[in-house]
Amino acid sequence: DTAVSQTPKYLVTQMGNDKSIKCEQNLGHDTMYWYKQDSKKFLKIMFSYNNKELIINETVPNRFSPKSPDKAHLNLHINSLELGDSAVYFCASSQEPAGAAYEQYFGPGTRLTVT
Amino acid sequence: QKEVEQDPGPLSVPEGAIVSLNCTYSNSAFQYFMWYRQYSRKGPELLMYTYSSGNKEDGRFTAQVDKSSKYISLFIRDSQPSDSATYLCATLTGANNLFFGTGTRLTVIP
């Protein structure tokens, strides 16, 4: 009964390719997030999204785009992959922001390696 | 300046020791302060949160916020090998996004 799941767990690809990471949550939460954790373990918000609003961290390149087919899923598409995109990407979810955004449930992460 | 700055690790202590983990934050408007724990190759999980100032205790863990100095602390009493993990402090912005510190990797030696 996994709360937040991500696929794939590992992704190795070449520069210039386009790839997607999928995320699903079965918690009934309304808000989902994508984070990037670099090699120094710094965890940084990329996007937050609910059915009303997408908030994009201004430092995220527009090669990254979140896509939500429904409330339980938030996928991350990355175009023209670069070496610097190598990192662990975490999906997370929380209840409506007004209530409990401080408590986010994280997936297990997707380790992306760009060669 | 980052929203949250965290004491760099790693930190290695013997079993049973008291551990002190510390962070500072930049924006006095922040009201929620969290500690997340991340085991190796896993996603972070919420350990404790504090709203505004003061202390909060949960078993062997105590979270402390001093808003006058913008200082966040986590104390672990009677540390156990199972406490070995990376501890991330975090604050919640007005846009309801979490900003994390860089994490402190803790190892408790049996």
PDB file of C-alpha atoms in Angstrom:
ATOM      1  CA  ASP A   1       0.000   0.000   0.000  1.00  0.00           C
ATOM      2  CA  THR A   2       2.603   2.485  -1.192  1.00  0.00           C
ATOM      3  CA  ALA A   3       1.581   6.086  -0.552  1.00  0.00           C
ATOM      4  CA  VAL A   4       3.674   7.863  -3.204  1.00  0.00           C
ATOM      5  CA  SER A   5       5.273   5.824  -5.947  1.00  0.00           C
ATOM      6  CA  GLN A   6       7.607   6.794  -8.757  1.00  0.00           C
ATOM      7  CA  THR A   7       8.766   5.026 -11.884  1.00  0.00           C
ATOM      8  CA  PRO A   8      11.395   4.320 -12.913  1.00  0.00           C
ATOM      9  CA  LYS A   9      13.641   4.051  -9.893  1.00  0.00           C
ATOM     10  CA  TYR A  10      16.767   4.407 -12.019  1.00  0.00           C
ATOM     11  CA  LEU A  11      17.096   6.144 -15.375  1.00  0.00           C
ATOM     12  CA  VAL A  12      20.293   6.287 -17.400  1.00  0.00           C
ATOM     13  CA  THR A  13      20.175   8.205 -20.660  1.00  0.00           C
ATOM     14  CA  GLN A  14      22.255  10.244 -23.038  1.00  0.00           C
ATOM     15  CA  MET A  15      22.486  13.970 -23.440  1.00  0.00           C
ATOM     16  CA  GLY A  16      19.887  15.431 -25.735  1.00  0.00           C
ATOM     17  CA  ASN A  17      17.266  12.766 -25.071  1.00  0.00           C
ATOM     18  CA  ASP A  18      13.748  13.417 -23.790  1.00  0.00           C
ATOM     19  CA  LYS A  19      12.532  11.421 -20.800  1.00  0.00           C
ATOM     20  CA  SER A  20       9.622  11.223 -18.392  1.00  0.00           C
ATOM     21  CA  ILE A  21       9.293  10.231 -14.754  1.00  0.00           C
ATOM     22  CA  LYS A  22       5.924   9.132 -13.459  1.00  0.00           C
ATOM     23  CA  CYS A  23       4.466   9.766 -10.017  1.00  0.00           C
ATOM     24  CA  GLU A  24       1.313   8.464  -8.404  1.00  0.00           C
ATOM     25  CA  GLN A  25      -0.138   9.003  -4.949  1.00  0.00           C
ATOM     26  CA  ASN A  26      -2.980   7.068  -3.349  1.00  0.00           C
ATOM     27  CA  LEU A  27      -3.424   9.365  -0.348  1.00  0.00           C
ATOM     28  CA  GLY A  28      -6.206  11.437  -1.829  1.00  0.00           C
ATOM     29  CA  HIS A  29      -4.054  14.555  -1.595  1.00  0.00           C
ATOM     30  CA  ASP A  30      -4.786  17.595  -3.711  1.00  0.00           C
ATOM     31  CA  THR A  31      -1.298  19.000  -4.106  1.00  0.00           C
ATOM     32  CA  MET A  32       1.740  17.342  -5.625  1.00  0.00           C
ATOM     33  CA  TYR A  33       5.336  18.455  -5.958  1.00  0.00           C
ATOM     34  CA  TRP A  34       8.571  17.712  -7.720  1.00  0.00           C
ATOM     35  CA  TYR A  35      11.935  18.178  -6.024  1.00  0.00           C
ATOM     36  CA  LYS A  36      15.488  17.807  -7.253  1.00  0.00           C
ATOM     37  CA  GLN A  37      18.209  16.525  -4.919  1.00  0.00           C
ATOM     38  CA  ASP A  38      21.708  17.172  -6.203  1.00  0.00           C
ATOM     39  CA  SER A  39      24.913  15.300  -5.478  1.00  0.00           C
ATOM     40  CA  LYS A  40      25.427  17.326  -2.291  1.00  0.00           C
ATOM     41  CA  LYS A  41      22.025  16.181  -1.041  1.00  0.00           C
ATOM     42  CA  PHE A  42      20.471  19.644  -1.371  1.00  0.00           C
ATOM     43  CA  LEU A  43      16.745  19.195  -1.908  1.00  0.00           C
ATOM     44  CA  LYS A  44      15.112  21.953  -3.916  1.00  0.00           C
ATOM     45  CA  ILE A  45      11.501  22.517  -4.943  1.00  0.00           C
ATOM     46  CA  MET A  46      10.872  22.520  -8.686  1.00  0.00           C
ATOM     47  CA  PHE A  47       7.092  22.646  -8.972  1.00  0.00           C
ATOM     48  CA  SER A  48       4.000  22.511  -6.861  1.00  0.00           C
ATOM     49  CA  TYR A  49       0.678  21.729  -8.491  1.00  0.00           C
ATOM     50  CA  ASN A  50      -2.933  21.271  -7.576  1.00  0.00           C
ATOM     51  CA  ASN A  51      -6.013  21.262  -9.730  1.00  0.00           C
ATOM     52  CA  LYS A  52      -6.106  25.023  -9.588  1.00  0.00           C
ATOM     53  CA  GLU A  53      -2.590  26.268  -9.856  1.00  0.00           C
ATOM     54  CA  LEU A  54       0.878  25.416 -11.063  1.00  0.00           C
ATOM     55  CA  ILE A  55       3.672  27.173  -9.241  1.00  0.00           C
ATOM     56  CA  ILE A  56       7.012  26.960 -10.938  1.00  0.00           C
ATOM     57  CA  ASN A  57      10.303  27.689  -9.258  1.00  0.00           C
ATOM     58  CA  GLU A  58      11.754  30.424 -11.453  1.00  0.00           C
ATOM     59  CA  THR A  59      15.150  28.776 -11.543  1.00  0.00           C
ATOM     60  CA  VAL A  60      13.814  25.644 -13.254  1.00  0.00           C
ATOM     61  CA  PRO A  61      14.659  25.564 -16.975  1.00  0.00           C
ATOM     62  CA  ASN A  62      11.665  25.379 -19.288  1.00  0.00           C
ATOM     63  CA  ARG A  63      12.983  22.027 -20.526  1.00  0.00           C
ATOM     64  CA  PHE A  64      11.236  20.647 -17.451  1.00  0.00           C
ATOM     65  CA  SER A  65       7.463  20.443 -17.514  1.00  0.00           C
ATOM     66  CA  PRO A  66       5.008  18.799 -15.145  1.00  0.00           C
ATOM     67  CA  LYS A  67       1.926  17.131 -16.551  1.00  0.00           C
ATOM     68  CA  SER A  68      -1.023  15.988 -14.489  1.00  0.00           C
ATOM     69  CA  PRO A  69      -3.544  13.659 -16.147  1.00  0.00           C
ATOM     70  CA  ASP A  70      -5.575  13.560 -12.923  1.00  0.00           C
ATOM     71  CA  LYS A  71      -5.372  14.459  -9.245  1.00  0.00           C
ATOM     72  CA  ALA A  72      -3.431  11.332  -8.307  1.00  0.00           C
ATOM     73  CA  HIS A  73      -0.686  11.683 -10.899  1.00  0.00           C
ATOM     74  CA  LEU A  74       1.990  14.253 -11.640  1.00  0.00           C
ATOM     75  CA  ASN A  75       4.538  13.289 -14.254  1.00  0.00           C
ATOM     76  CA  LEU A  76       7.754  15.132 -15.014  1.00  0.00           C
ATOM     77  CA  HIS A  77       8.865  15.539 -18.622  1.00  0.00           C
ATOM     78  CA  ILE A  78      12.394  16.610 -19.383  1.00  0.00           C
ATOM     79  CA  ASN A  79      13.463  17.651 -22.862  1.00  0.00           C
ATOM     80  CA  SER A  80      16.984  17.852 -24.257  1.00  0.00           C
ATOM     81  CA  LEU A  81      18.642  16.349 -21.210  1.00  0.00           C
ATOM     82  CA  GLU A  82      21.920  17.862 -20.038  1.00  0.00           C
ATOM     83  CA  LEU A  83      24.704  16.502 -17.836  1.00  0.00           C
ATOM     84  CA  GLY A  84      23.666  18.902 -15.057  1.00  0.00           C
ATOM     85  CA  ASP A  85      20.246  17.275 -14.901  1.00  0.00           C
ATOM     86  CA  SER A  86      21.808  14.235 -13.237  1.00  0.00           C
ATOM     87  CA  ALA A  87      20.271  14.071  -9.773  1.00  0.00           C
ATOM     88  CA  VAL A  88      17.649  12.277  -7.716  1.00  0.00           C
ATOM     89  CA  TYR A  89      14.130  13.524  -8.415  1.00  0.00           C
ATOM     90  CA  PHE A  90      11.497  13.186  -5.721  1.00  0.00           C
ATOM     91  CA  CYS A  91       7.779  13.442  -6.068  1.00  0.00           C
ATOM     92  CA  ALA A  92       5.744  14.444  -3.012  1.00  0.00           C
ATOM     93  CA  SER A  93       2.163  15.187  -2.070  1.00  0.00           C
ATOM     94  CA  SER A  94       0.263  16.966   0.675  1.00  0.00           C
ATOM     95  CA  GLN A  95      -3.235  17.928   1.691  1.00  0.00           C
ATOM     96  CA  GLU A  96      -4.652  21.220   0.480  1.00  0.00           C
ATOM     97  CA  PRO A  97      -1.974  23.852   1.101  1.00  0.00           C
ATOM     98  CA  ALA A  98      -4.094  25.826   3.497  1.00  0.00           C
ATOM     99  CA  GLY A  99      -4.157  22.894   5.865  1.00  0.00           C
ATOM    100  CA  ALA A 100      -0.998  20.908   5.920  1.00  0.00           C
ATOM    101  CA  ALA A 101       1.612  21.720   3.304  1.00  0.00           C
ATOM    102  CA  TYR A 102       4.265  21.363   6.000  1.00  0.00           C
ATOM    103  CA  GLU A 103       3.659  17.604   5.975  1.00  0.00           C
ATOM    104  CA  GLN A 104       4.629  16.245   2.622  1.00  0.00           C
ATOM    105  CA  TYR A 105       4.846  12.588   1.721  1.00  0.00           C
ATOM    106  CA  PHE A 106       7.744  11.750  -0.517  1.00  0.00           C
ATOM    107  CA  GLY A 107       8.195   9.004  -3.044  1.00  0.00           C
ATOM    108  CA  PRO A 108      11.322   6.823  -3.107  1.00  0.00           C
ATOM    109  CA  GLY A 109      13.040   8.964  -5.730  1.00  0.00           C
ATOM    110  CA  THR A 110      14.217   8.468  -9.302  1.00  0.00           C
ATOM    111  CA  ARG A 111      17.966   8.499  -9.808  1.00  0.00           C
ATOM    112  CA  LEU A 112      18.623  10.105 -13.185  1.00  0.00           C
ATOM    113  CA  THR A 113      22.061   9.814 -14.756  1.00  0.00           C
ATOM    114  CA  VAL A 114      22.785  11.684 -17.959  1.00  0.00           C
ATOM    115  CA  THR A 115      25.863  10.537 -19.865  1.00  0.00           C
TER     116      THR A 115
ATOM    117  CA  GLN B   1      21.190  34.013   0.978  1.00  0.00           C
ATOM    118  CA  LYS B   2      19.435  30.676   1.245  1.00  0.00           C
ATOM    119  CA  GLU B   3      16.153  30.482   3.095  1.00  0.00           C
ATOM    120  CA  VAL B   4      17.580  27.882   5.457  1.00  0.00           C
ATOM    121  CA  GLU B   5      21.202  27.220   6.380  1.00  0.00           C
ATOM    122  CA  GLN B   6      22.141  24.016   8.129  1.00  0.00           C
ATOM    123  CA  ASP B   7      25.263  23.006  10.009  1.00  0.00           C
ATOM    124  CA  PRO B   8      27.250  20.783   7.665  1.00  0.00           C
ATOM    125  CA  GLY B   9      28.030  17.223   8.712  1.00  0.00           C
ATOM    126  CA  PRO B  10      28.808  14.541   8.876  1.00  0.00           C
ATOM    127  CA  LEU B  11      28.251  13.895  12.556  1.00  0.00           C
ATOM    128  CA  SER B  12      29.315  10.664  14.242  1.00  0.00           C
ATOM    129  CA  VAL B  13      28.355   9.860  17.838  1.00  0.00           C
ATOM    130  CA  PRO B  14      28.410   6.789  20.107  1.00  0.00           C
ATOM    131  CA  GLU B  15      25.150   5.067  20.954  1.00  0.00           C
ATOM    132  CA  GLY B  16      23.381   6.740  23.856  1.00  0.00           C
ATOM    133  CA  ALA B  17      24.796  10.202  23.174  1.00  0.00           C
ATOM    134  CA  ILE B  18      22.710  13.361  22.973  1.00  0.00           C
ATOM    135  CA  VAL B  19      22.709  14.784  19.462  1.00  0.00           C
ATOM    136  CA  SER B  20      22.154  18.431  18.607  1.00  0.00           C
ATOM    137  CA  LEU B  21      21.339  19.453  15.036  1.00  0.00           C
ATOM    138  CA  ASN B  22      21.025  23.105  14.109  1.00  0.00           C
ATOM    139  CA  CYS B  23      19.775  25.434  11.396  1.00  0.00           C
ATOM    140  CA  THR B  24      19.217  29.141  10.870  1.00  0.00           C
ATOM    141  CA  TYR B  25      16.631  30.730   8.614  1.00  0.00           C
ATOM    142  CA  SER B  26      16.475  34.073   6.896  1.00  0.00           C
ATOM    143  CA  ASN B  27      12.867  35.248   6.804  1.00  0.00           C
ATOM    144  CA  SER B  28      11.220  36.281  10.042  1.00  0.00           C
ATOM    145  CA  ALA B  29       7.810  35.713   8.415  1.00  0.00           C
ATOM    146  CA  PHE B  30       8.297  31.940   8.407  1.00  0.00           C
ATOM    147  CA  GLN B  31       5.974  30.238  10.868  1.00  0.00           C
ATOM    148  CA  TYR B  32       6.339  26.501  10.240  1.00  0.00           C
ATOM    149  CA  PHE B  33       9.607  24.734  10.957  1.00  0.00           C
ATOM    150  CA  MET B  34      10.099  21.094  10.176  1.00  0.00           C
ATOM    151  CA  TRP B  35      12.610  18.332  10.607  1.00  0.00           C
ATOM    152  CA  TYR B  36      12.629  15.625   7.988  1.00  0.00           C
ATOM    153  CA  ARG B  37      14.628  12.419   8.239  1.00  0.00           C
ATOM    154  CA  GLN B  38      16.026  10.728   5.156  1.00  0.00           C
ATOM    155  CA  TYR B  39      17.456   7.239   5.233  1.00  0.00           C
ATOM    156  CA  SER B  40      19.934   6.265   2.554  1.00  0.00           C
ATOM    157  CA  ARG B  41      18.311   5.766  -0.851  1.00  0.00           C
ATOM    158  CA  LYS B  42      14.872   6.723   0.491  1.00  0.00           C
ATOM    159  CA  GLY B  43      12.637   9.758   0.329  1.00  0.00           C
ATOM    160  CA  PRO B  44      12.495  12.207   3.263  1.00  0.00           C
ATOM    161  CA  GLU B  45       9.832  11.671   5.901  1.00  0.00           C
ATOM    162  CA  LEU B  46       8.462  14.201   8.347  1.00  0.00           C
ATOM    163  CA  LEU B  47       9.882  13.692  11.825  1.00  0.00           C
ATOM    164  CA  MET B  48       8.530  16.730  13.661  1.00  0.00           C
ATOM    165  CA  TYR B  49       7.167  20.182  13.030  1.00  0.00           C
ATOM    166  CA  THR B  50       6.842  23.291  15.163  1.00  0.00           C
ATOM    167  CA  TYR B  51       4.562  26.221  14.608  1.00  0.00           C
ATOM    168  CA  SER B  52       5.965  29.591  15.613  1.00  0.00           C
ATOM    169  CA  SER B  53       8.329  29.588  18.570  1.00  0.00           C
ATOM    170  CA  GLY B  54       8.990  27.204  21.434  1.00  0.00           C
ATOM    171  CA  ASN B  55       9.692  23.533  22.047  1.00  0.00           C
ATOM    172  CA  LYS B  56       7.995  20.365  20.949  1.00  0.00           C
ATOM    173  CA  GLU B  57       8.819  16.942  22.304  1.00  0.00           C
ATOM    174  CA  ASP B  58       8.109  13.513  20.839  1.00  0.00           C
ATOM    175  CA  GLY B  59       9.732  10.640  22.629  1.00  0.00           C
ATOM    176  CA  ARG B  60      13.492  10.996  22.376  1.00  0.00           C
ATOM    177  CA  PHE B  61      13.206  13.930  19.973  1.00  0.00           C
ATOM    178  CA  THR B  62      12.839  17.612  20.858  1.00  0.00           C
ATOM    179  CA  ALA B  63      12.433  20.373  18.289  1.00  0.00           C
ATOM    180  CA  GLN B  64      13.172  23.918  19.341  1.00  0.00           C
ATOM    181  CA  VAL B  65      12.604  27.226  17.559  1.00  0.00           C
ATOM    182  CA  ASP B  66      13.996  30.552  18.688  1.00  0.00           C
ATOM    183  CA  LYS B  67      12.408  33.217  16.491  1.00  0.00           C
ATOM    184  CA  SER B  68      14.415  36.029  18.030  1.00  0.00           C
ATOM    185  CA  SER B  69      17.620  34.531  16.680  1.00  0.00           C
ATOM    186  CA  LYS B  70      16.032  32.655  13.742  1.00  0.00           C
ATOM    187  CA  TYR B  71      17.479  29.414  15.062  1.00  0.00           C
ATOM    188  CA  ILE B  72      16.054  25.900  14.695  1.00  0.00           C
ATOM    189  CA  SER B  73      17.331  22.907  16.661  1.00  0.00           C
ATOM    190  CA  LEU B  74      16.636  19.208  16.923  1.00  0.00           C
ATOM    191  CA  PHE B  75      17.827  17.246  19.935  1.00  0.00           C
ATOM    192  CA  ILE B  76      17.960  13.470  20.016  1.00  0.00           C
ATOM    193  CA  ARG B  77      18.355  11.846  23.426  1.00  0.00           C
ATOM    194  CA  ASP B  78      19.733   8.351  23.953  1.00  0.00           C
ATOM    195  CA  SER B  79      20.645   8.095  20.283  1.00  0.00           C
ATOM    196  CA  GLN B  80      20.305   4.686  18.653  1.00  0.00           C
ATOM    197  CA  PRO B  81      21.973   3.146  15.584  1.00  0.00           C
ATOM    198  CA  SER B  82      18.548   3.271  13.912  1.00  0.00           C
ATOM    199  CA  ASP B  83      18.733   7.090  14.142  1.00  0.00           C
ATOM    200  CA  SER B  84      21.562   7.029  11.589  1.00  0.00           C
ATOM    201  CA  ALA B  85      20.223   9.072   8.674  1.00  0.00           C
ATOM    202  CA  THR B  86      20.376  12.507   7.110  1.00  0.00           C
ATOM    203  CA  TYR B  87      18.339  15.119   8.971  1.00  0.00           C
ATOM    204  CA  LEU B  88      16.918  18.002   6.976  1.00  0.00           C
ATOM    205  CA  CYS B  89      15.490  21.138   8.527  1.00  0.00           C
ATOM    206  CA  ALA B  90      12.869  22.959   6.486  1.00  0.00           C
ATOM    207  CA  THR B  91      10.624  25.993   6.529  1.00  0.00           C
ATOM    208  CA  LEU B  92       7.331  26.619   4.792  1.00  0.00           C
ATOM    209  CA  THR B  93       7.028  29.725   2.648  1.00  0.00           C
ATOM    210  CA  GLY B  94       3.947  31.835   2.116  1.00  0.00           C
ATOM    211  CA  ALA B  95       3.446  30.031  -1.186  1.00  0.00           C
ATOM    212  CA  ASN B  96       3.288  26.756   0.762  1.00  0.00           C
ATOM    213  CA  ASN B  97       6.547  25.429  -0.579  1.00  0.00           C
ATOM    214  CA  LEU B  98       9.123  23.716   1.572  1.00  0.00           C
ATOM    215  CA  PHE B  99      12.641  25.068   1.613  1.00  0.00           C
ATOM    216  CA  PHE B 100      15.181  22.623   2.951  1.00  0.00           C
ATOM    217  CA  GLY B 101      18.579  22.971   4.541  1.00  0.00           C
ATOM    218  CA  THR B 102      21.428  21.002   3.042  1.00  0.00           C
ATOM    219  CA  GLY B 103      21.064  18.212   5.590  1.00  0.00           C
ATOM    220  CA  THR B 104      23.290  16.777   8.303  1.00  0.00           C
ATOM    221  CA  ARG B 105      24.308  13.158   7.974  1.00  0.00           C
ATOM    222  CA  LEU B 106      24.265  11.459  11.377  1.00  0.00           C
ATOM    223  CA  THR B 107      25.895   8.140  12.202  1.00  0.00           C
ATOM    224  CA  VAL B 108      25.284   6.536  15.596  1.00  0.00           C
ATOM    225  CA  ILE B 109      27.961   3.982  16.374  1.00  0.00           C
ATOM    226  CA  PRO B 110      26.898   0.940  18.419  1.00  0.00           C
TER     227      PRO B 110
END
